[in-house]
Amino acid sequence: MLVSLSWRNVWRNPTRSMVVVVAVALGLWGGVTAMALINGWVKQRIADSIQNEISHIQIHNPDFLLNEEVDKTFNFDSVAATLDSTKGVIGFSGRLKVFAMAQTDRANSGLVVLGVKPTSERSISGIPNKLILGSFLEGDFKTPSIVLGKKAAEELKLVNYELTDSIAHKLSAIEPRLGEQIQTLVGRRYRTRSNLMNALKAELEPALFNHYSETIADSCASFRLNGPVVLTFQTPTGELHSEMFRVRGIYRTSNTAFDARMAFVNFDNLASAANINPSHVHEVAILCKDNTHAVSIAKALSATHRSLKVQSWDEISPEIALYAAFGDFVGMIYVVIILFALAFGIINTMMMSVLERYREFGMLMAIGMNRLRVFSMIMMESVFLTLTGGVAGILLSTGFIKIFARTGIDFGMWAEGFEAIGYSSVVYPEITTSNYVLITMLVVATGILASLWPARRALKLNPMQALRVE
């Protein structure tokens, strides 16, 4: 009976109750959506890091990890024999890794050069699928090939920007005003992206510039494929050696810093140029079934190959493992802050309800309802009010997250900023069942805490005095 009475009391003033319900629903929708966005970003960052940058497990000569000296290699064959028979390993690749100074006819830049075997690298790395131009070390050429990141190519000035008639026509189809405002730039060539952006800023309306400038710059980019790049690096004997490569592929990931420093060349070409034994490697990168299996496989490999250093993904990049725990924590902080703010609204509503029903409470106590039941009734009213808004908010956020989990939310306007810190500008929100359970518990706790003060006021009333209140 007390439950039924409490539920009816909630709706005695439907307008006031609905205001609180809508406020709780919108607040939870915002909090849950923020948590889902953070989860999506974090999981995408972890997946991109493992697929494109570090893989699940890396094996090195322990001395190589100290200073990354080019002569600290180890025999690949014995490790490969173990990995061939290890369950849970999807693929592995032996790599050479040297630090080089890259030079073109216009600029120079420092690069980390990985010597890889294209077939095995495809089994563990997503880089071959991130190519925006050219191919990944395929083909037999007299001059060896190199694959650069988009940012590295820009720093080495291997890209020009030219707005052609065909590009202007395509942009006009997207937004007619674009075609009119960029006509003066058609046919002009720019050496750097910043020069093009300055020209676009001078011609376009601010709103069009903010929305389309990155798209226009990407469309106008023309990379100098087959352009020469001279790499200078140290050999195991301590001498400097220079070798010319030609750019035959450009890749782009969601991490600009990675694109700016990592380059890929054929394993045999680098081994020959650096005078390294082709059966030796600096690094073995391994891709496993999933992140959890990777940790247990790394421990098993570490026990088998005691002379080598075996590291799982959370040891190679501890900040990535931290992101996983940090994402849920930050998202939950958002929800707690929102519920804390909403609690004041609930307290206000319940306090008004208690003060309006002062005479009613006095009558209930006079006919035999004890103070504990009055306290419980007010608490249940508060919990019902909060839960109704909580359920509506969770349903609203679930529908929103399900829709955008398929399509993604594009923050392309801030793509450059996101990619500078390693995050994709397109995020797929994601939330787990455990998150929903925790949020529901927080909603109930908010309702209980918000009822304490109004209930305490009701408990203090004197039934005889309350009955005399008009």
Short mmCIF file of N, CA and C in Angstrom, two decimals, residues 163-308:
data_model
loop_
_atom_site.label_atom_id
_atom_site.label_comp_id
_atom_site.label_asym_id
_atom_site.label_seq_id
_atom_site.Cartn_x
_atom_site.Cartn_y
_atom_site.Cartn_z
N LEU A 163 44.63 23.80 -56.90
CA LEU A 163 43.17 23.77 -57.06
C LEU A 163 42.87 23.77 -58.56
N THR A 164 42.45 22.62 -59.05
CA THR A 164 42.17 22.48 -60.49
C THR A 164 40.69 22.73 -60.78
N ASP A 165 40.38 22.83 -62.09
CA ASP A 165 38.97 23.04 -62.49
C ASP A 165 38.09 21.87 -62.04
N SER A 166 38.60 20.65 -62.18
CA SER A 166 37.78 19.48 -61.81
C SER A 166 37.48 19.47 -60.31
N ILE A 167 38.49 19.84 -59.49
CA ILE A 167 38.25 19.90 -58.04
C ILE A 167 37.24 20.99 -57.71
N ALA A 168 37.39 22.15 -58.36
CA ALA A 168 36.45 23.26 -58.12
C ALA A 168 35.03 22.86 -58.52
N HIS A 169 34.90 22.10 -59.61
CA HIS A 169 33.58 21.64 -60.06
C HIS A 169 32.95 20.70 -59.03
N LYS A 170 33.76 19.77 -58.49
CA LYS A 170 33.24 18.83 -57.47
C LYS A 170 32.82 19.58 -56.21
N LEU A 171 33.62 20.58 -55.81
CA LEU A 171 33.28 21.36 -54.60
C LEU A 171 32.02 22.17 -54.82
N SER A 172 31.80 22.65 -56.07
CA SER A 172 30.58 23.41 -56.37
C SER A 172 29.35 22.54 -56.21
N ALA A 173 29.51 21.25 -56.56
CA ALA A 173 28.37 20.32 -56.42
C ALA A 173 28.02 20.12 -54.95
N ILE A 174 29.02 20.20 -54.07
CA ILE A 174 28.76 20.05 -52.63
C ILE A 174 28.11 21.31 -52.06
N GLU A 175 28.67 22.47 -52.42
CA GLU A 175 28.17 23.76 -51.91
C GLU A 175 28.39 24.81 -53.00
N PRO A 176 27.31 25.24 -53.66
CA PRO A 176 27.45 26.17 -54.79
C PRO A 176 28.27 27.42 -54.47
N ARG A 177 28.14 27.94 -53.24
CA ARG A 177 28.88 29.17 -52.90
C ARG A 177 30.39 28.93 -52.89
N LEU A 178 30.80 27.67 -52.60
CA LEU A 178 32.23 27.35 -52.62
C LEU A 178 32.81 27.60 -54.00
N GLY A 179 32.10 27.09 -55.03
CA GLY A 179 32.58 27.23 -56.40
C GLY A 179 32.78 28.68 -56.79
N GLU A 180 31.86 29.55 -56.33
CA GLU A 180 31.97 30.97 -56.68
C GLU A 180 33.15 31.63 -55.97
N GLN A 181 33.34 31.29 -54.70
CA GLN A 181 34.33 32.01 -53.90
C GLN A 181 35.77 31.53 -54.12
N ILE A 182 35.96 30.32 -54.68
CA ILE A 182 37.34 29.83 -54.87
C ILE A 182 37.81 29.98 -56.32
N GLN A 183 36.97 30.61 -57.16
CA GLN A 183 37.34 30.73 -58.58
C GLN A 183 38.69 31.42 -58.78
N THR A 184 38.99 32.41 -57.95
CA THR A 184 40.26 33.16 -58.12
C THR A 184 41.48 32.29 -57.79
N LEU A 185 41.25 31.16 -57.09
CA LEU A 185 42.38 30.31 -56.69
C LEU A 185 42.63 29.17 -57.68
N VAL A 186 41.69 28.97 -58.63
CA VAL A 186 41.83 27.86 -59.57
C VAL A 186 43.08 28.05 -60.44
N GLY A 187 43.88 27.00 -60.53
CA GLY A 187 45.09 27.05 -61.35
C GLY A 187 46.34 27.44 -60.58
N ARG A 188 46.18 27.93 -59.36
CA ARG A 188 47.36 28.32 -58.57
C ARG A 188 47.93 27.11 -57.83
N ARG A 189 49.25 27.11 -57.67
CA ARG A 189 49.93 25.99 -56.98
C ARG A 189 50.60 26.54 -55.71
N TYR A 190 50.48 25.77 -54.61
CA TYR A 190 51.06 26.17 -53.33
C TYR A 190 52.03 25.11 -52.84
N ARG A 191 53.17 25.54 -52.30
CA ARG A 191 54.18 24.61 -51.83
C ARG A 191 53.79 23.95 -50.51
N THR A 192 53.08 24.68 -49.64
CA THR A 192 52.75 24.15 -48.32
C THR A 192 51.26 24.25 -48.07
N ARG A 193 50.80 23.41 -47.13
CA ARG A 193 49.39 23.41 -46.77
C ARG A 193 48.99 24.75 -46.11
N SER A 194 49.91 25.30 -45.32
CA SER A 194 49.59 26.55 -44.63
C SER A 194 49.39 27.69 -45.63
N ASN A 195 50.18 27.71 -46.72
CA ASN A 195 49.99 28.75 -47.75
C ASN A 195 48.60 28.64 -48.38
N LEU A 196 48.19 27.39 -48.69
CA LEU A 196 46.86 27.19 -49.27
C LEU A 196 45.78 27.63 -48.29
N MET A 197 45.94 27.25 -47.00
CA MET A 197 44.93 27.60 -46.01
C MET A 197 44.81 29.12 -45.87
N ASN A 198 45.94 29.82 -45.92
CA ASN A 198 45.90 31.28 -45.84
C ASN A 198 45.15 31.87 -47.03
N ALA A 199 45.39 31.29 -48.23
CA ALA A 199 44.70 31.77 -49.42
C ALA A 199 43.19 31.51 -49.32
N LEU A 200 42.83 30.31 -48.81
CA LEU A 200 41.40 29.98 -48.65
C LEU A 200 40.75 30.91 -47.63
N LYS A 201 41.48 31.21 -46.56
CA LYS A 201 40.93 32.06 -45.50
C LYS A 201 40.63 33.47 -46.04
N ALA A 202 41.46 33.90 -46.99
CA ALA A 202 41.26 35.24 -47.56
C ALA A 202 40.07 35.29 -48.51
N GLU A 203 39.71 34.14 -49.10
CA GLU A 203 38.65 34.14 -50.12
C GLU A 203 37.29 33.68 -49.60
N LEU A 204 37.30 32.76 -48.61
CA LEU A 204 36.04 32.15 -48.19
C LEU A 204 35.40 32.88 -47.03
N GLU A 205 34.05 32.78 -46.95
CA GLU A 205 33.35 33.25 -45.76
C GLU A 205 33.84 32.44 -44.56
N PRO A 206 33.85 33.04 -43.36
CA PRO A 206 34.34 32.29 -42.19
C PRO A 206 33.65 30.94 -41.98
N ALA A 207 32.33 30.90 -42.16
CA ALA A 207 31.60 29.65 -41.94
C ALA A 207 32.02 28.58 -42.96
N LEU A 208 32.17 28.99 -44.22
CA LEU A 208 32.60 28.04 -45.25
C LEU A 208 34.04 27.60 -45.02
N PHE A 209 34.89 28.53 -44.60
CA PHE A 209 36.28 28.18 -44.33
C PHE A 209 36.37 27.15 -43.20
N ASN A 210 35.64 27.41 -42.11
CA ASN A 210 35.69 26.48 -40.97
C ASN A 210 35.19 25.10 -41.35
N HIS A 211 34.19 25.05 -42.21
CA HIS A 211 33.56 23.76 -42.53
C HIS A 211 34.28 22.99 -43.64
N TYR A 212 34.82 23.72 -44.63
CA TYR A 212 35.31 23.03 -45.83
C TYR A 212 36.82 23.14 -46.08
N SER A 213 37.54 23.95 -45.30
CA SER A 213 38.95 24.20 -45.63
C SER A 213 39.80 22.91 -45.62
N GLU A 214 39.58 22.04 -44.61
CA GLU A 214 40.36 20.81 -44.55
C GLU A 214 40.04 19.89 -45.73
N THR A 215 38.75 19.83 -46.08
CA THR A 215 38.34 19.00 -47.23
C THR A 215 38.97 19.51 -48.51
N ILE A 216 38.97 20.84 -48.69
CA ILE A 216 39.55 21.42 -49.90
C ILE A 216 41.06 21.13 -49.96
N ALA A 217 41.74 21.32 -48.80
CA ALA A 217 43.19 21.08 -48.78
C ALA A 217 43.52 19.63 -49.11
N ASP A 218 42.74 18.69 -48.55
CA ASP A 218 42.98 17.27 -48.86
C ASP A 218 42.75 16.98 -50.34
N SER A 219 41.72 17.63 -50.92
CA SER A 219 41.41 17.40 -52.34
C SER A 219 42.51 17.95 -53.24
N CYS A 220 43.15 19.05 -52.81
CA CYS A 220 44.15 19.71 -53.66
C CYS A 220 45.54 19.09 -53.54
N ALA A 221 45.74 18.21 -52.55
CA ALA A 221 47.08 17.66 -52.31
C ALA A 221 47.52 16.77 -53.48
N SER A 222 48.71 17.01 -53.95
CA SER A 222 49.28 16.21 -55.04
C SER A 222 50.68 15.76 -54.62
N PHE A 223 50.80 14.48 -54.22
CA PHE A 223 52.07 13.97 -53.72
C PHE A 223 53.00 13.60 -54.88
N ARG A 224 54.28 13.82 -54.64
CA ARG A 224 55.28 13.53 -55.69
C ARG A 224 55.71 12.06 -55.57
N LEU A 225 54.86 11.16 -56.09
CA LEU A 225 55.23 9.74 -56.09
C LEU A 225 56.47 9.54 -56.97
N ASN A 226 57.29 8.58 -56.59
CA ASN A 226 58.55 8.28 -57.27
C ASN A 226 59.62 9.34 -57.03
N GLY A 227 59.29 10.31 -56.15
CA GLY A 227 60.30 11.30 -55.81
C GLY A 227 61.42 10.66 -54.99
N PRO A 228 62.68 11.14 -55.18
CA PRO A 228 63.80 10.52 -54.47
C PRO A 228 63.91 11.01 -53.02
N VAL A 229 64.27 10.07 -52.14
CA VAL A 229 64.55 10.38 -50.73
C VAL A 229 65.86 9.68 -50.37
N VAL A 230 66.82 10.42 -49.89
CA VAL A 230 68.09 9.83 -49.48
C VAL A 230 68.08 9.64 -47.97
N LEU A 231 68.29 8.37 -47.56
CA LEU A 231 68.34 8.06 -46.12
C LEU A 231 69.80 7.90 -45.71
N THR A 232 70.16 8.55 -44.62
CA THR A 232 71.50 8.40 -44.05
C THR A 232 71.36 7.79 -42.66
N PHE A 233 72.01 6.65 -42.44
CA PHE A 233 71.88 5.96 -41.15
C PHE A 233 73.19 5.29 -40.80
N GLN A 234 73.27 4.82 -39.56
CA GLN A 234 74.49 4.21 -39.05
C GLN A 234 74.47 2.70 -39.30
N THR A 235 75.59 2.15 -39.68
CA THR A 235 75.70 0.70 -39.88
C THR A 235 76.22 0.06 -38.59
N PRO A 236 76.17 -1.27 -38.48
CA PRO A 236 76.67 -1.94 -37.25
C PRO A 236 78.14 -1.64 -36.96
N THR A 237 78.91 -1.29 -37.98
CA THR A 237 80.33 -0.98 -37.75
C THR A 237 80.54 0.46 -37.29
N GLY A 238 79.48 1.24 -37.18
CA GLY A 238 79.58 2.61 -36.71
C GLY A 238 79.75 3.64 -37.80
N GLU A 239 79.75 3.22 -39.06
CA GLU A 239 79.91 4.17 -40.16
C GLU A 239 78.56 4.67 -40.63
N LEU A 240 78.57 5.87 -41.21
CA LEU A 240 77.33 6.41 -41.79
C LEU A 240 77.21 5.95 -43.23
N HIS A 241 76.01 5.55 -43.61
CA HIS A 241 75.78 5.07 -44.97
C HIS A 241 74.56 5.79 -45.53
N SER A 242 74.64 6.19 -46.79
CA SER A 242 73.51 6.86 -47.44
C SER A 242 72.99 5.97 -48.57
N GLU A 243 71.69 5.94 -48.70
CA GLU A 243 71.05 5.11 -49.73
C GLU A 243 69.84 5.86 -50.28
N MET A 244 69.67 5.83 -51.59
CA MET A 244 68.54 6.52 -52.18
C MET A 244 67.34 5.58 -52.34
N PHE A 245 66.18 6.05 -51.94
CA PHE A 245 64.92 5.33 -52.11
C PHE A 245 63.97 6.23 -52.91
N ARG A 246 62.95 5.63 -53.47
CA ARG A 246 61.92 6.42 -54.15
C ARG A 246 60.56 6.19 -53.46
N VAL A 247 59.84 7.29 -53.29
CA VAL A 247 58.54 7.22 -52.59
C VAL A 247 57.52 6.53 -53.49
N ARG A 248 57.03 5.39 -53.04
CA ARG A 248 56.04 4.66 -53.85
C ARG A 248 54.75 4.40 -53.08
N GLY A 249 54.62 5.01 -51.91
CA GLY A 249 53.37 4.89 -51.15
C GLY A 249 53.29 5.95 -50.07
N ILE A 250 52.07 6.46 -49.85
CA ILE A 250 51.81 7.44 -48.79
C ILE A 250 50.66 6.88 -47.94
N TYR A 251 50.86 6.80 -46.64
CA TYR A 251 49.78 6.34 -45.77
C TYR A 251 49.35 7.46 -44.84
N ARG A 252 48.17 7.26 -44.28
CA ARG A 252 47.66 8.24 -43.30
C ARG A 252 46.90 7.49 -42.22
N THR A 253 47.28 7.68 -40.95
CA THR A 253 46.55 7.09 -39.83
C THR A 253 45.87 8.22 -39.06
N SER A 254 45.27 7.88 -37.93
CA SER A 254 44.62 8.90 -37.10
C SER A 254 45.62 9.55 -36.15
N ASN A 255 46.92 9.21 -36.26
CA ASN A 255 47.94 9.75 -35.38
C ASN A 255 48.98 10.51 -36.21
N THR A 256 48.89 11.82 -36.22
CA THR A 256 49.79 12.63 -37.04
C THR A 256 51.24 12.45 -36.62
N ALA A 257 51.49 12.32 -35.32
CA ALA A 257 52.87 12.17 -34.83
C ALA A 257 53.50 10.88 -35.37
N PHE A 258 52.72 9.80 -35.43
CA PHE A 258 53.20 8.54 -35.98
C PHE A 258 53.49 8.70 -37.48
N ASP A 259 52.58 9.35 -38.19
CA ASP A 259 52.77 9.57 -39.63
C ASP A 259 54.01 10.40 -39.93
N ALA A 260 54.36 11.28 -38.99
CA ALA A 260 55.50 12.17 -39.23
C ALA A 260 56.84 11.48 -39.04
N ARG A 261 56.88 10.35 -38.28
CA ARG A 261 58.19 9.80 -37.95
C ARG A 261 58.44 8.38 -38.47
N MET A 262 57.39 7.63 -38.87
CA MET A 262 57.59 6.23 -39.24
C MET A 262 57.58 6.06 -40.76
N ALA A 263 58.60 5.37 -41.28
CA ALA A 263 58.68 5.06 -42.71
C ALA A 263 58.95 3.56 -42.86
N PHE A 264 58.52 3.00 -43.96
CA PHE A 264 58.65 1.56 -44.20
C PHE A 264 59.42 1.31 -45.49
N VAL A 265 60.40 0.40 -45.41
CA VAL A 265 61.14 -0.02 -46.61
C VAL A 265 61.20 -1.55 -46.60
N ASN A 266 61.61 -2.11 -47.73
CA ASN A 266 61.71 -3.57 -47.82
C ASN A 266 62.83 -4.09 -46.92
N PHE A 267 62.57 -5.19 -46.23
CA PHE A 267 63.51 -5.77 -45.27
C PHE A 267 64.87 -6.05 -45.93
N ASP A 268 64.83 -6.71 -47.08
CA ASP A 268 66.08 -7.13 -47.73
C ASP A 268 66.89 -5.91 -48.19
N ASN A 269 66.20 -4.87 -48.68
CA ASN A 269 66.91 -3.65 -49.11
C ASN A 269 67.63 -2.99 -47.94
N LEU A 270 66.95 -2.92 -46.78
CA LEU A 270 67.56 -2.26 -45.62
C LEU A 270 68.69 -3.12 -45.04
N ALA A 271 68.48 -4.46 -45.01
CA ALA A 271 69.52 -5.35 -44.50
C ALA A 271 70.79 -5.23 -45.35
N SER A 272 70.58 -5.16 -46.68
CA SER A 272 71.73 -5.04 -47.58
C SER A 272 72.43 -3.68 -47.43
N ALA A 273 71.64 -2.61 -47.36
CA ALA A 273 72.22 -1.27 -47.25
C ALA A 273 72.94 -1.06 -45.93
N ALA A 274 72.36 -1.61 -44.83
CA ALA A 274 72.96 -1.40 -43.50
C ALA A 274 73.97 -2.48 -43.15
N ASN A 275 74.15 -3.44 -44.06
CA ASN A 275 75.09 -4.54 -43.82
C ASN A 275 74.73 -5.32 -42.56
N ILE A 276 73.45 -5.71 -42.46
CA ILE A 276 72.95 -6.50 -41.33
C ILE A 276 72.65 -7.91 -41.83
N ASN A 277 73.00 -8.91 -41.04
CA ASN A 277 72.73 -10.31 -41.38
C ASN A 277 71.22 -10.46 -41.64
N PRO A 278 70.81 -10.92 -42.84
CA PRO A 278 69.37 -10.99 -43.17
C PRO A 278 68.58 -11.99 -42.33
N SER A 279 69.25 -12.87 -41.60
CA SER A 279 68.51 -13.79 -40.73
C SER A 279 68.31 -13.19 -39.33
N HIS A 280 68.86 -11.99 -39.12
CA HIS A 280 68.71 -11.32 -37.82
C HIS A 280 67.71 -10.17 -37.92
N VAL A 281 67.10 -9.84 -36.81
CA VAL A 281 66.12 -8.74 -36.76
C VAL A 281 66.35 -7.92 -35.49
N HIS A 282 65.79 -6.72 -35.50
CA HIS A 282 65.78 -5.88 -34.29
C HIS A 282 64.52 -6.11 -33.46
N GLU A 283 63.47 -6.54 -34.16
CA GLU A 283 62.16 -6.58 -33.48
C GLU A 283 61.29 -7.63 -34.15
N VAL A 284 60.54 -8.37 -33.34
CA VAL A 284 59.49 -9.24 -33.86
C VAL A 284 58.17 -8.69 -33.33
N ALA A 285 57.28 -8.33 -34.23
CA ALA A 285 55.96 -7.81 -33.84
C ALA A 285 54.93 -8.92 -34.03
N ILE A 286 54.06 -9.08 -33.03
CA ILE A 286 53.11 -10.20 -33.04
C ILE A 286 51.70 -9.67 -32.84
N LEU A 287 50.76 -10.17 -33.65
CA LEU A 287 49.34 -9.84 -33.47
C LEU A 287 48.63 -11.08 -32.94
N CYS A 288 47.87 -10.92 -31.87
CA CYS A 288 47.18 -12.06 -31.23
C CYS A 288 45.67 -11.96 -31.43
N LYS A 289 45.00 -12.97 -30.90
CA LYS A 289 43.54 -13.06 -31.05
C LYS A 289 42.85 -11.86 -30.41
N ASP A 290 43.25 -11.48 -29.20
CA ASP A 290 42.70 -10.31 -28.54
C ASP A 290 43.68 -9.82 -27.48
N ASN A 291 43.33 -8.69 -26.87
CA ASN A 291 44.24 -8.04 -25.92
C ASN A 291 44.52 -8.93 -24.71
N THR A 292 43.51 -9.64 -24.22
CA THR A 292 43.69 -10.47 -23.03
C THR A 292 44.61 -11.65 -23.33
N HIS A 293 44.37 -12.32 -24.47
CA HIS A 293 45.24 -13.45 -24.84
C HIS A 293 46.68 -12.98 -25.01
N ALA A 294 46.85 -11.76 -25.52
CA ALA A 294 48.20 -11.26 -25.80
C ALA A 294 49.06 -11.23 -24.53
N VAL A 295 48.46 -10.84 -23.41
CA VAL A 295 49.22 -10.74 -22.16
C VAL A 295 49.70 -12.12 -21.71
N SER A 296 48.81 -13.13 -21.78
CA SER A 296 49.20 -14.49 -21.36
C SER A 296 50.21 -15.10 -22.34
N ILE A 297 50.05 -14.83 -23.64
CA ILE A 297 51.01 -15.34 -24.62
C ILE A 297 52.39 -14.71 -24.40
N ALA A 298 52.41 -13.42 -24.08
CA ALA A 298 53.69 -12.74 -23.83
C ALA A 298 54.42 -13.38 -22.64
N LYS A 299 53.67 -13.73 -21.61
CA LYS A 299 54.30 -14.37 -20.44
C LYS A 299 54.88 -15.73 -20.82
N ALA A 300 54.13 -16.49 -21.63
CA ALA A 300 54.61 -17.81 -22.05
C ALA A 300 55.87 -17.68 -22.91
N LEU A 301 55.87 -16.71 -23.84
CA LEU A 301 57.05 -16.50 -24.70
C LEU A 301 58.25 -16.03 -23.89
N SER A 302 57.99 -15.22 -22.89
CA SER A 302 59.06 -14.72 -22.04
C SER A 302 59.76 -15.87 -21.31
N ALA A 303 58.96 -16.87 -20.90
CA ALA A 303 59.53 -18.04 -20.22
C ALA A 303 60.33 -18.91 -21.19
N THR A 304 59.88 -18.95 -22.45
CA THR A 304 60.56 -19.78 -23.45
C THR A 304 61.86 -19.13 -23.93
N HIS A 305 61.82 -17.83 -24.18
CA HIS A 305 63.00 -17.11 -24.71
C HIS A 305 63.54 -16.17 -23.63
N ARG A 306 64.25 -16.75 -22.68
CA ARG A 306 64.73 -15.97 -21.52
C ARG A 306 65.80 -14.95 -21.89
N SER A 307 66.51 -15.18 -22.99
CA SER A 307 67.58 -14.24 -23.37
C SER A 307 67.04 -13.01 -24.09
N LEU A 308 65.74 -13.02 -24.43
CA LEU A 308 65.13 -11.90 -25.15
C LEU A 308 64.13 -11.18 -24.25
#
